[in-house]
Short mmCIF file of C-alpha atoms in Angstrom, two decimals:
data_model
loop_
_atom_site.label_atom_id
_atom_site.label_comp_id
_atom_site.label_asym_id
_atom_site.label_seq_id
_atom_site.Cartn_x
_atom_site.Cartn_y
_atom_site.Cartn_z
CA MET T 1 -39.33 84.30 -24.25
CA GLY T 2 -37.60 87.78 -25.71
CA ALA T 3 -34.02 87.26 -24.74
CA VAL T 4 -34.15 83.65 -25.52
CA HIS T 5 -35.69 84.01 -28.76
CA PRO T 6 -34.66 87.49 -30.49
CA LEU T 7 -35.99 88.12 -34.28
CA LEU T 8 -34.08 86.84 -37.10
CA THR T 9 -34.46 90.24 -38.16
CA ASP T 10 -33.00 92.10 -35.09
CA THR T 11 -29.68 90.94 -36.43
CA THR T 12 -30.28 92.21 -39.82
CA PRO T 13 -33.15 94.83 -39.48
CA LEU T 14 -34.87 95.36 -42.39
CA PRO T 15 -33.96 98.83 -44.50
CA GLU T 16 -35.83 102.13 -43.81
CA GLY T 17 -38.48 103.03 -46.23
CA LEU T 18 -40.57 100.17 -46.19
CA ASP T 19 -44.40 100.46 -45.85
CA ALA T 20 -45.23 99.79 -42.23
CA ARG T 21 -47.79 96.47 -42.68
CA LEU T 22 -45.56 95.28 -45.20
CA ARG T 23 -42.74 95.62 -42.82
CA ASP T 24 -44.61 93.62 -40.21
CA GLN T 25 -45.31 90.94 -42.91
CA LEU T 26 -41.85 90.47 -43.92
CA THR T 27 -40.70 90.38 -40.58
CA PHE T 28 -42.96 87.54 -39.91
CA VAL T 29 -42.01 85.98 -43.36
CA ILE T 30 -38.37 86.01 -42.60
CA GLU T 31 -38.86 84.90 -38.63
CA VAL T 32 -40.68 81.54 -40.20
CA ASP T 33 -37.74 80.41 -41.90
CA ARG T 34 -37.15 78.89 -38.28
CA LEU T 35 -39.58 76.47 -39.10
CA LYS T 36 -36.98 75.01 -41.25
CA THR T 37 -34.62 74.07 -38.37
CA ILE T 38 -37.39 72.72 -36.46
CA LEU T 39 -36.45 68.60 -36.68
CA ARG T 40 -39.53 65.78 -36.32
CA GLN T 41 -38.89 62.36 -35.30
CA SER T 42 -39.71 61.29 -38.90
CA PRO T 43 -36.99 59.75 -41.22
CA LEU T 44 -36.58 61.27 -44.81
CA ALA T 45 -37.49 58.68 -47.61
CA ALA T 46 -34.85 60.05 -49.58
CA ALA T 47 -31.92 60.58 -47.54
CA ASP T 48 -30.71 59.21 -44.21
CA ARG T 49 -31.56 62.19 -41.95
CA ARG T 50 -34.57 63.49 -39.93
CA GLU T 51 -37.37 65.33 -41.64
CA ASN T 52 -37.84 69.11 -40.56
CA ASP T 53 -41.34 70.90 -40.20
CA ALA T 54 -40.97 72.83 -43.19
CA GLU T 55 -40.43 69.83 -45.28
CA HIS T 56 -43.27 68.16 -43.74
CA SER T 57 -45.96 71.11 -44.14
CA TRP T 58 -45.03 71.23 -47.84
CA HIS T 59 -45.29 67.71 -48.06
CA LEU T 60 -48.83 67.65 -46.35
CA ALA T 61 -49.71 70.50 -48.38
CA LEU T 62 -49.19 68.68 -51.88
CA MET T 63 -50.82 65.54 -50.40
CA VAL T 64 -54.11 67.53 -49.82
CA VAL T 65 -53.97 68.49 -53.51
CA LEU T 66 -53.72 65.15 -54.82
CA LEU T 67 -55.32 63.29 -52.16
CA ALA T 68 -58.61 65.48 -51.46
CA GLU T 69 -60.71 63.31 -53.52
CA HIS T 70 -60.82 60.43 -50.62
CA SER T 71 -62.15 62.77 -48.18
CA ASP T 72 -65.49 61.26 -46.71
CA GLU T 73 -66.80 64.80 -46.73
CA PRO T 74 -66.48 67.48 -49.51
CA ILE T 75 -63.76 69.86 -48.73
CA ASP T 76 -62.48 73.33 -49.95
CA VAL T 77 -58.96 72.27 -50.81
CA GLY T 78 -57.36 76.08 -50.71
CA HIS T 79 -58.58 76.04 -47.41
CA THR T 80 -57.30 72.75 -46.45
CA VAL T 81 -53.93 73.57 -47.72
CA LYS T 82 -53.97 76.88 -45.52
CA LEU T 83 -54.29 74.83 -42.32
CA VAL T 84 -51.33 72.37 -43.06
CA LEU T 85 -49.13 75.47 -43.93
CA VAL T 86 -49.33 77.00 -40.83
CA HIS T 87 -50.27 73.98 -38.44
CA ASP T 88 -47.09 73.71 -37.12
CA LEU T 89 -45.79 77.27 -37.06
CA VAL T 90 -45.89 77.18 -33.21
CA GLU T 91 -43.15 74.78 -32.92
CA ILE T 92 -41.11 77.59 -33.98
CA TYR T 93 -40.76 78.27 -30.26
CA ALA T 94 -42.41 75.37 -28.68
CA GLY T 95 -40.32 72.77 -30.58
CA ASP T 96 -41.58 69.41 -31.98
CA THR T 97 -43.79 67.39 -29.40
CA PRO T 98 -43.27 63.63 -30.56
CA LEU T 99 -46.23 61.63 -31.13
CA TYR T 100 -45.21 58.98 -29.00
CA ASP T 101 -43.82 61.22 -26.04
CA ALA T 102 -46.52 61.20 -23.40
CA GLU T 103 -44.30 63.64 -21.21
CA ALA T 104 -43.85 66.14 -23.68
CA ALA T 105 -47.86 66.24 -24.23
CA HIS T 106 -48.77 67.36 -20.86
CA THR T 107 -47.40 70.88 -21.42
CA GLN T 108 -47.84 70.86 -25.32
CA GLN T 109 -50.46 72.93 -25.18
CA ALA T 110 -49.69 75.60 -22.72
CA ARG T 111 -46.03 75.71 -24.68
CA GLU T 112 -48.01 76.05 -28.02
CA GLU T 113 -50.42 78.87 -26.83
CA ALA T 114 -47.90 81.22 -25.72
CA ALA T 115 -45.93 80.60 -28.90
CA ALA T 116 -48.61 81.36 -31.02
CA ASP T 117 -49.38 84.59 -29.14
CA ARG T 118 -45.66 85.98 -30.02
CA LEU T 119 -45.13 84.47 -33.48
CA PHE T 120 -48.72 85.18 -34.72
CA GLY T 121 -48.18 88.70 -33.10
CA LEU T 122 -45.42 89.89 -35.56
CA LEU T 123 -48.29 90.02 -38.35
CA PRO T 124 -50.48 92.84 -38.74
CA PRO T 125 -53.69 92.35 -36.24
CA ASP T 126 -56.16 91.15 -38.99
CA GLN T 127 -53.33 88.72 -40.28
CA ALA T 128 -52.56 87.39 -36.85
CA ARG T 129 -56.25 87.01 -36.05
CA GLU T 130 -56.77 84.94 -39.29
CA VAL T 131 -53.63 82.63 -38.88
CA ARG T 132 -54.76 81.74 -35.23
CA ALA T 133 -58.22 81.02 -36.43
CA LEU T 134 -56.43 78.61 -38.90
CA TRP T 135 -54.37 77.05 -36.22
CA ASP T 136 -57.29 76.87 -33.95
CA GLU T 137 -59.43 75.17 -36.42
CA PHE T 138 -56.70 72.59 -37.42
CA GLU T 139 -56.40 71.93 -33.67
CA ALA T 140 -60.34 71.86 -32.87
CA ARG T 141 -60.63 69.63 -36.12
CA SER T 142 -64.28 70.95 -36.13
CA THR T 143 -64.44 71.16 -39.96
CA PRO T 144 -64.08 68.86 -42.71
CA GLU T 145 -60.90 70.92 -43.88
CA ALA T 146 -59.39 70.57 -40.44
CA ARG T 147 -60.12 66.71 -40.17
CA PHE T 148 -58.68 65.84 -43.61
CA ALA T 149 -55.66 68.20 -42.83
CA LYS T 150 -55.23 66.09 -39.32
CA ALA T 151 -55.12 62.95 -41.67
CA MET T 152 -52.38 64.11 -43.56
CA ASP T 153 -50.37 64.81 -40.81
CA ARG T 154 -50.83 61.24 -39.59
CA LEU T 155 -50.61 59.67 -43.21
CA GLN T 156 -47.50 61.57 -43.76
CA PRO T 157 -45.32 60.01 -41.11
CA LEU T 158 -46.97 56.80 -41.50
CA LEU T 159 -45.59 56.60 -45.30
CA LEU T 160 -41.94 57.79 -44.06
CA ASN T 161 -42.15 55.23 -41.14
CA TRP T 162 -42.86 52.11 -43.90
CA MET T 163 -40.21 53.18 -46.21
CA ALA T 164 -37.68 53.18 -43.30
CA ARG T 165 -39.27 49.90 -42.37
CA GLY T 166 -40.29 50.58 -39.04
CA GLY T 167 -38.74 54.24 -37.96
CA THR T 168 -40.18 55.88 -35.03
CA TRP T 169 -42.78 52.70 -34.65
CA LYS T 170 -39.86 51.17 -32.82
CA SER T 171 -39.67 53.95 -30.40
CA PRO T 172 -39.44 52.80 -26.73
CA GLY T 173 -43.04 51.42 -25.30
CA VAL T 174 -44.72 51.49 -28.99
CA THR T 175 -46.30 48.54 -30.66
CA ALA T 176 -48.57 48.05 -33.50
CA ASP T 177 -51.65 48.63 -31.63
CA THR T 178 -50.34 52.20 -30.12
CA VAL T 179 -49.87 53.00 -33.91
CA ARG T 180 -53.15 51.89 -34.80
CA SER T 181 -54.89 54.11 -31.71
CA ARG T 182 -52.69 57.10 -32.78
CA LYS T 183 -53.45 56.81 -36.50
CA ALA T 184 -57.18 56.26 -36.38
CA VAL T 185 -58.17 59.88 -36.85
CA ILE T 186 -56.96 59.03 -40.19
CA GLY T 187 -60.73 57.62 -40.23
CA ASP T 188 -62.41 60.67 -39.22
CA ALA T 189 -61.54 62.11 -42.50
CA SER T 190 -61.07 59.31 -45.30
CA THR T 191 -62.57 55.68 -44.99
CA ALA T 192 -60.25 54.91 -48.06
CA LEU T 193 -56.97 56.44 -46.75
CA TRP T 194 -57.34 54.94 -43.18
CA GLU T 195 -57.69 51.46 -44.75
CA ALA T 196 -54.50 52.14 -46.89
CA GLY T 197 -53.24 53.08 -43.52
CA ARG T 198 -54.52 50.10 -41.58
CA THR T 199 -53.03 47.78 -44.47
CA LEU T 200 -49.32 49.33 -43.91
CA ILE T 201 -49.74 49.23 -40.27
CA ASP T 202 -50.80 45.52 -40.23
CA GLU T 203 -48.53 44.35 -42.63
CA GLY T 204 -45.71 46.26 -41.02
CA GLU T 205 -46.28 44.44 -37.68
CA ARG T 206 -46.54 41.36 -39.85
CA ARG T 207 -42.77 41.64 -40.94
CA GLY T 208 -41.66 42.81 -37.21
CA TRP T 209 -41.18 46.31 -38.24
CA SER T 210 -43.23 47.14 -35.12
CA ARG T 211 -43.48 45.48 -31.83
CA PRO T 212 -46.36 43.00 -31.90
CA SER T 213 -49.76 43.93 -29.88
CA LEU T 214 -49.97 42.50 -26.57
CA SER T 215 -53.57 40.68 -27.46
CA MET A 1 -33.15 57.75 -66.83
CA GLY A 2 -34.69 54.49 -65.32
CA ALA A 3 -31.34 53.22 -64.09
CA VAL A 4 -30.15 56.28 -62.81
CA HIS A 5 -33.17 56.96 -60.45
CA PRO A 6 -35.04 54.18 -59.38
CA LEU A 7 -38.11 55.17 -57.56
CA LEU A 8 -37.99 55.07 -53.89
CA THR A 9 -40.64 52.68 -53.51
CA ASP A 10 -38.52 50.32 -55.86
CA THR A 11 -36.51 49.47 -52.58
CA THR A 12 -39.71 49.25 -49.97
CA PRO A 13 -42.49 48.26 -52.26
CA LEU A 14 -46.19 49.39 -50.87
CA PRO A 15 -47.87 46.50 -49.48
CA GLU A 16 -50.49 44.17 -51.57
CA GLY A 17 -53.84 45.04 -51.53
CA LEU A 18 -54.17 48.94 -52.02
CA ASP A 19 -56.57 50.19 -54.55
CA ALA A 20 -54.64 50.65 -57.96
CA ARG A 21 -55.30 54.49 -58.03
CA LEU A 22 -54.37 55.06 -54.78
CA ARG A 23 -51.00 53.15 -54.73
CA ASP A 24 -50.27 55.36 -57.93
CA GLN A 25 -50.89 58.09 -55.94
CA LEU A 26 -48.83 57.16 -52.70
CA THR A 27 -46.13 55.88 -55.06
CA PHE A 28 -46.08 59.42 -56.25
CA VAL A 29 -46.42 60.91 -52.70
CA ILE A 30 -43.41 59.28 -51.25
CA GLU A 31 -41.11 59.73 -54.75
CA VAL A 32 -41.40 63.50 -54.25
CA ASP A 33 -39.62 63.22 -50.90
CA ARG A 34 -36.55 63.88 -52.96
CA LEU A 35 -37.57 67.60 -53.44
CA LYS A 36 -35.97 67.66 -49.79
CA THR A 37 -32.74 66.66 -51.15
CA ILE A 38 -32.50 69.37 -53.73
CA LEU A 39 -30.25 72.18 -52.74
CA ARG A 40 -30.72 75.73 -53.88
CA GLN A 41 -28.21 78.04 -53.67
CA SER A 42 -29.98 80.58 -51.15
CA PRO A 43 -28.61 80.23 -47.55
CA LEU A 44 -31.27 79.84 -44.86
CA ALA A 45 -31.67 83.31 -42.49
CA ALA A 46 -32.58 80.57 -39.25
CA ALA A 47 -29.29 78.26 -39.84
CA ASP A 48 -25.94 78.25 -41.42
CA ARG A 49 -26.83 76.01 -44.34
CA ARG A 50 -28.26 76.13 -47.92
CA GLU A 51 -31.96 75.98 -48.43
CA ASN A 52 -33.75 72.72 -50.13
CA ASP A 53 -36.36 72.75 -52.68
CA ALA A 54 -39.19 71.34 -50.19
CA GLU A 55 -38.69 74.13 -47.76
CA HIS A 56 -38.55 76.74 -50.33
CA SER A 57 -41.71 75.73 -51.83
CA TRP A 58 -43.28 75.58 -48.55
CA HIS A 59 -41.96 79.27 -47.75
CA LEU A 60 -43.57 80.26 -51.26
CA ALA A 61 -47.21 78.83 -50.11
CA LEU A 62 -47.26 80.46 -46.95
CA MET A 63 -46.12 83.98 -48.46
CA VAL A 64 -48.98 83.73 -51.48
CA VAL A 65 -51.24 83.45 -48.26
CA LEU A 66 -49.83 86.22 -46.67
CA LEU A 67 -48.99 88.40 -49.30
CA ALA A 68 -51.59 88.28 -51.96
CA GLU A 69 -53.28 91.59 -51.10
CA HIS A 70 -50.21 93.16 -52.76
CA SER A 71 -50.81 91.83 -56.21
CA ASP A 72 -51.90 94.37 -58.91
CA GLU A 73 -54.85 92.08 -60.18
CA PRO A 74 -56.87 89.49 -58.23
CA ILE A 75 -55.89 86.33 -57.67
CA ASP A 76 -56.97 82.97 -56.75
CA VAL A 77 -54.94 82.39 -53.80
CA GLY A 78 -55.50 78.63 -53.29
CA HIS A 79 -54.65 78.12 -56.87
CA THR A 80 -51.60 80.26 -56.49
CA VAL A 81 -50.69 77.95 -53.74
CA LYS A 82 -50.94 74.67 -56.09
CA LEU A 83 -48.32 76.45 -58.31
CA VAL A 84 -45.93 77.20 -55.92
CA LEU A 85 -46.36 73.68 -54.34
CA VAL A 86 -45.51 71.98 -57.93
CA HIS A 87 -43.18 74.34 -59.21
CA ASP A 88 -40.15 73.02 -58.65
CA LEU A 89 -40.96 69.18 -58.61
CA VAL A 90 -39.27 68.59 -61.67
CA GLU A 91 -36.24 69.41 -60.16
CA ILE A 92 -36.08 65.96 -58.35
CA TYR A 93 -34.77 64.61 -61.57
CA ALA A 94 -33.64 67.88 -63.63
CA GLY A 95 -31.40 69.42 -60.76
CA ASP A 96 -31.53 72.75 -59.21
CA THR A 97 -30.53 75.54 -61.91
CA PRO A 98 -29.23 78.51 -60.26
CA LEU A 99 -30.61 81.75 -61.15
CA TYR A 100 -27.24 83.54 -61.86
CA ASP A 101 -25.97 80.34 -64.10
CA ALA A 102 -26.08 81.23 -67.76
CA GLU A 103 -24.42 77.70 -68.59
CA ALA A 104 -27.29 75.35 -66.85
CA ALA A 105 -30.08 77.67 -67.98
CA HIS A 106 -29.13 76.68 -72.07
CA THR A 107 -30.08 72.69 -70.97
CA GLN A 108 -32.63 73.46 -68.40
CA GLN A 109 -35.98 73.19 -70.72
CA ALA A 110 -34.84 69.86 -71.79
CA ARG A 111 -34.25 68.43 -68.81
CA GLU A 112 -37.15 69.61 -67.02
CA GLU A 113 -39.43 68.32 -70.00
CA ALA A 114 -37.85 64.80 -69.43
CA ALA A 115 -38.15 65.29 -65.76
CA ALA A 116 -41.61 66.30 -65.96
CA ASP A 117 -42.80 63.30 -68.18
CA ARG A 118 -40.91 60.88 -66.02
CA LEU A 119 -42.12 62.13 -62.48
CA PHE A 120 -45.76 63.48 -63.45
CA GLY A 121 -46.07 60.08 -65.21
CA LEU A 122 -46.31 58.37 -62.04
CA LEU A 123 -49.49 59.87 -61.37
CA PRO A 124 -53.24 58.43 -62.33
CA PRO A 125 -53.53 60.10 -65.83
CA ASP A 126 -55.98 62.63 -64.97
CA GLN A 127 -53.74 64.07 -61.97
CA ALA A 128 -50.67 63.89 -64.25
CA ARG A 129 -52.18 66.39 -66.82
CA GLU A 130 -53.45 68.36 -63.61
CA VAL A 131 -50.20 68.84 -62.01
CA ARG A 132 -48.31 69.04 -65.54
CA ALA A 133 -50.73 72.07 -66.27
CA LEU A 134 -50.04 73.91 -63.20
CA TRP A 135 -46.52 73.32 -64.12
CA ASP A 136 -46.75 74.72 -67.50
CA GLU A 137 -49.08 77.68 -66.19
CA PHE A 138 -46.31 78.86 -63.66
CA GLU A 139 -43.83 78.45 -66.33
CA ALA A 140 -45.56 80.63 -69.02
CA ARG A 141 -46.45 83.30 -66.71
CA SER A 142 -49.63 83.53 -68.82
CA THR A 143 -52.08 83.88 -65.73
CA PRO A 144 -52.06 86.79 -62.61
CA GLU A 145 -51.95 83.68 -60.38
CA ALA A 146 -48.67 82.47 -62.35
CA ARG A 147 -46.98 85.81 -62.05
CA PHE A 148 -47.88 86.52 -58.27
CA ALA A 149 -46.24 82.66 -58.03
CA LYS A 150 -43.42 84.03 -59.81
CA ALA A 151 -42.83 86.88 -58.13
CA MET A 152 -42.62 84.93 -54.89
CA ASP A 153 -40.53 82.85 -56.51
CA ARG A 154 -37.99 85.59 -56.92
CA LEU A 155 -38.78 87.71 -53.61
CA GLN A 156 -37.77 84.83 -51.43
CA PRO A 157 -34.34 84.57 -52.01
CA LEU A 158 -33.94 87.88 -52.08
CA LEU A 159 -35.14 88.28 -48.47
CA LEU A 160 -32.83 85.62 -47.76
CA ASN A 161 -29.88 87.24 -49.52
CA TRP A 162 -30.67 90.41 -46.99
CA MET A 163 -30.57 88.51 -44.42
CA ALA A 164 -27.45 86.64 -45.46
CA ARG A 165 -25.69 90.20 -46.03
CA GLY A 166 -25.18 89.59 -49.48
CA GLY A 167 -25.54 85.34 -50.27
CA THR A 168 -25.89 84.86 -53.97
CA TRP A 169 -25.59 88.12 -54.89
CA LYS A 170 -22.12 88.11 -54.50
CA SER A 171 -21.73 85.06 -57.55
CA PRO A 172 -19.16 85.41 -59.46
CA GLY A 173 -19.97 87.81 -62.67
CA VAL A 174 -23.31 89.19 -60.93
CA THR A 175 -23.43 93.11 -60.06
CA ALA A 176 -26.43 94.82 -58.26
CA ASP A 177 -27.72 95.54 -61.74
CA THR A 178 -27.71 91.70 -62.82
CA VAL A 179 -29.90 91.14 -59.53
CA ARG A 180 -32.21 94.03 -60.54
CA SER A 181 -32.74 92.50 -63.70
CA ARG A 182 -33.45 88.93 -62.84
CA LYS A 183 -35.62 90.62 -59.68
CA ALA A 184 -38.04 92.62 -62.03
CA VAL A 185 -40.27 90.23 -62.91
CA ILE A 186 -41.69 90.98 -59.04
CA GLY A 187 -42.98 93.99 -60.72
CA ASP A 188 -45.21 91.80 -63.33
CA ALA A 189 -47.01 90.80 -60.55
CA SER A 190 -46.89 93.68 -57.56
CA THR A 191 -46.17 97.20 -57.91
CA ALA A 192 -45.60 97.17 -53.77
CA LEU A 193 -43.59 94.14 -53.57
CA TRP A 194 -41.26 95.18 -56.18
CA GLU A 195 -40.35 98.95 -54.65
CA ALA A 196 -39.93 96.82 -51.56
CA GLY A 197 -37.58 94.38 -53.26
CA ARG A 198 -35.68 97.29 -54.92
CA THR A 199 -35.17 99.17 -51.64
CA LEU A 200 -33.72 96.00 -50.29
CA ILE A 201 -31.44 95.76 -53.68
CA ASP A 202 -30.12 99.50 -53.58
CA GLU A 203 -29.50 99.25 -49.66
CA GLY A 204 -28.02 95.99 -50.12
CA GLU A 205 -25.64 97.79 -52.84
CA ARG A 206 -25.04 100.63 -51.04
CA ARG A 207 -23.85 98.67 -48.18
CA GLY A 208 -21.38 96.62 -50.37
CA TRP A 209 -23.23 93.47 -50.26
CA SER A 210 -23.47 93.22 -53.85
CA ARG A 211 -20.84 94.20 -56.51
CA PRO A 212 -21.58 98.17 -57.55
CA SER A 213 -23.13 98.28 -61.06
CA LEU A 214 -20.76 99.65 -63.90
CA SER A 215 -22.54 102.79 -64.70
#
């Protein structure tokens, strides 16, 4: 991917004289500016455009702080925030995979693994391992923190779709039951938030903001 | 400000049947979507447009995680991340005040206090107090965490200006010494990061990316 994705700092290299470790950290910090250019499917509530991954990641982090009390299991808020801050970084090179796009989902893992190797490899080795471990934990959902982080990742676009009176609920082939089944992981972390999420999905279906389920 | 700024959820109210506390939390979570529309002066490194406050806040939060080792004093990383996640929320109603705009700085405090009252007041009272305390701590810089958060807030645009080969360093009336004096607070948190910051400012001045100092 080197030729396709030169580093941002290749165009304007950092000056001589920086400590080598700090130079690697700043190279990474500048490279991840690209997250602001990765568009998601979700429409903003506050403007007539789609959301990008950096905005989304900030929104999730703030939601973790404010909604942590609704986790069914005790969670370390600071650690959960770290998970959401890094959870979409691989999309810088792998691109966003829409929740309702089954084709893209087939190749998602391989694309994201390659992206993780390249992107996290810019960091000093100890931090590359730390960020990789955070991403792996998020993906595996093997901890209460990862389950809550994933719940935020599914609840936040649900709120945006509500505000858009449909949004991606109107994607081709999607019914209210598709939405319910893709959002059910919220319930793995929080009974209360999944109850609220279901209320929004049910009411959205009733209002015709999503396609009715087949049953 | 009520007439000027109706809530986002006034246009599409949340459905009946939500728990009252959770309804207030979600109303706030949706309202802060507006942070994504507040433009800063800084140009992105990865695209030809200005940065918004949500993107900036995410970038600072990730920088806290990756650069905390450079703090001169021990800091609680999770708490420092909370400070940067909320530090610009008041700009949702008060607007961004550019670092090099002395006029706007005069009215900044009053505008931001009013914005804080209105925005944080959407939350349940205990959380309104918690978020207000985080914002006050950030503004007062009275803790190591707040000093490090402020250092990130000054270092991040410095990196973007470097990548833009000048950026807001070329604002009217600004010289390299103005930049040095506005960025010196980085040194209140981290000797190493301020040394790096000064290296970028000095080299930028040498290359003509900022106006030379008068001396």
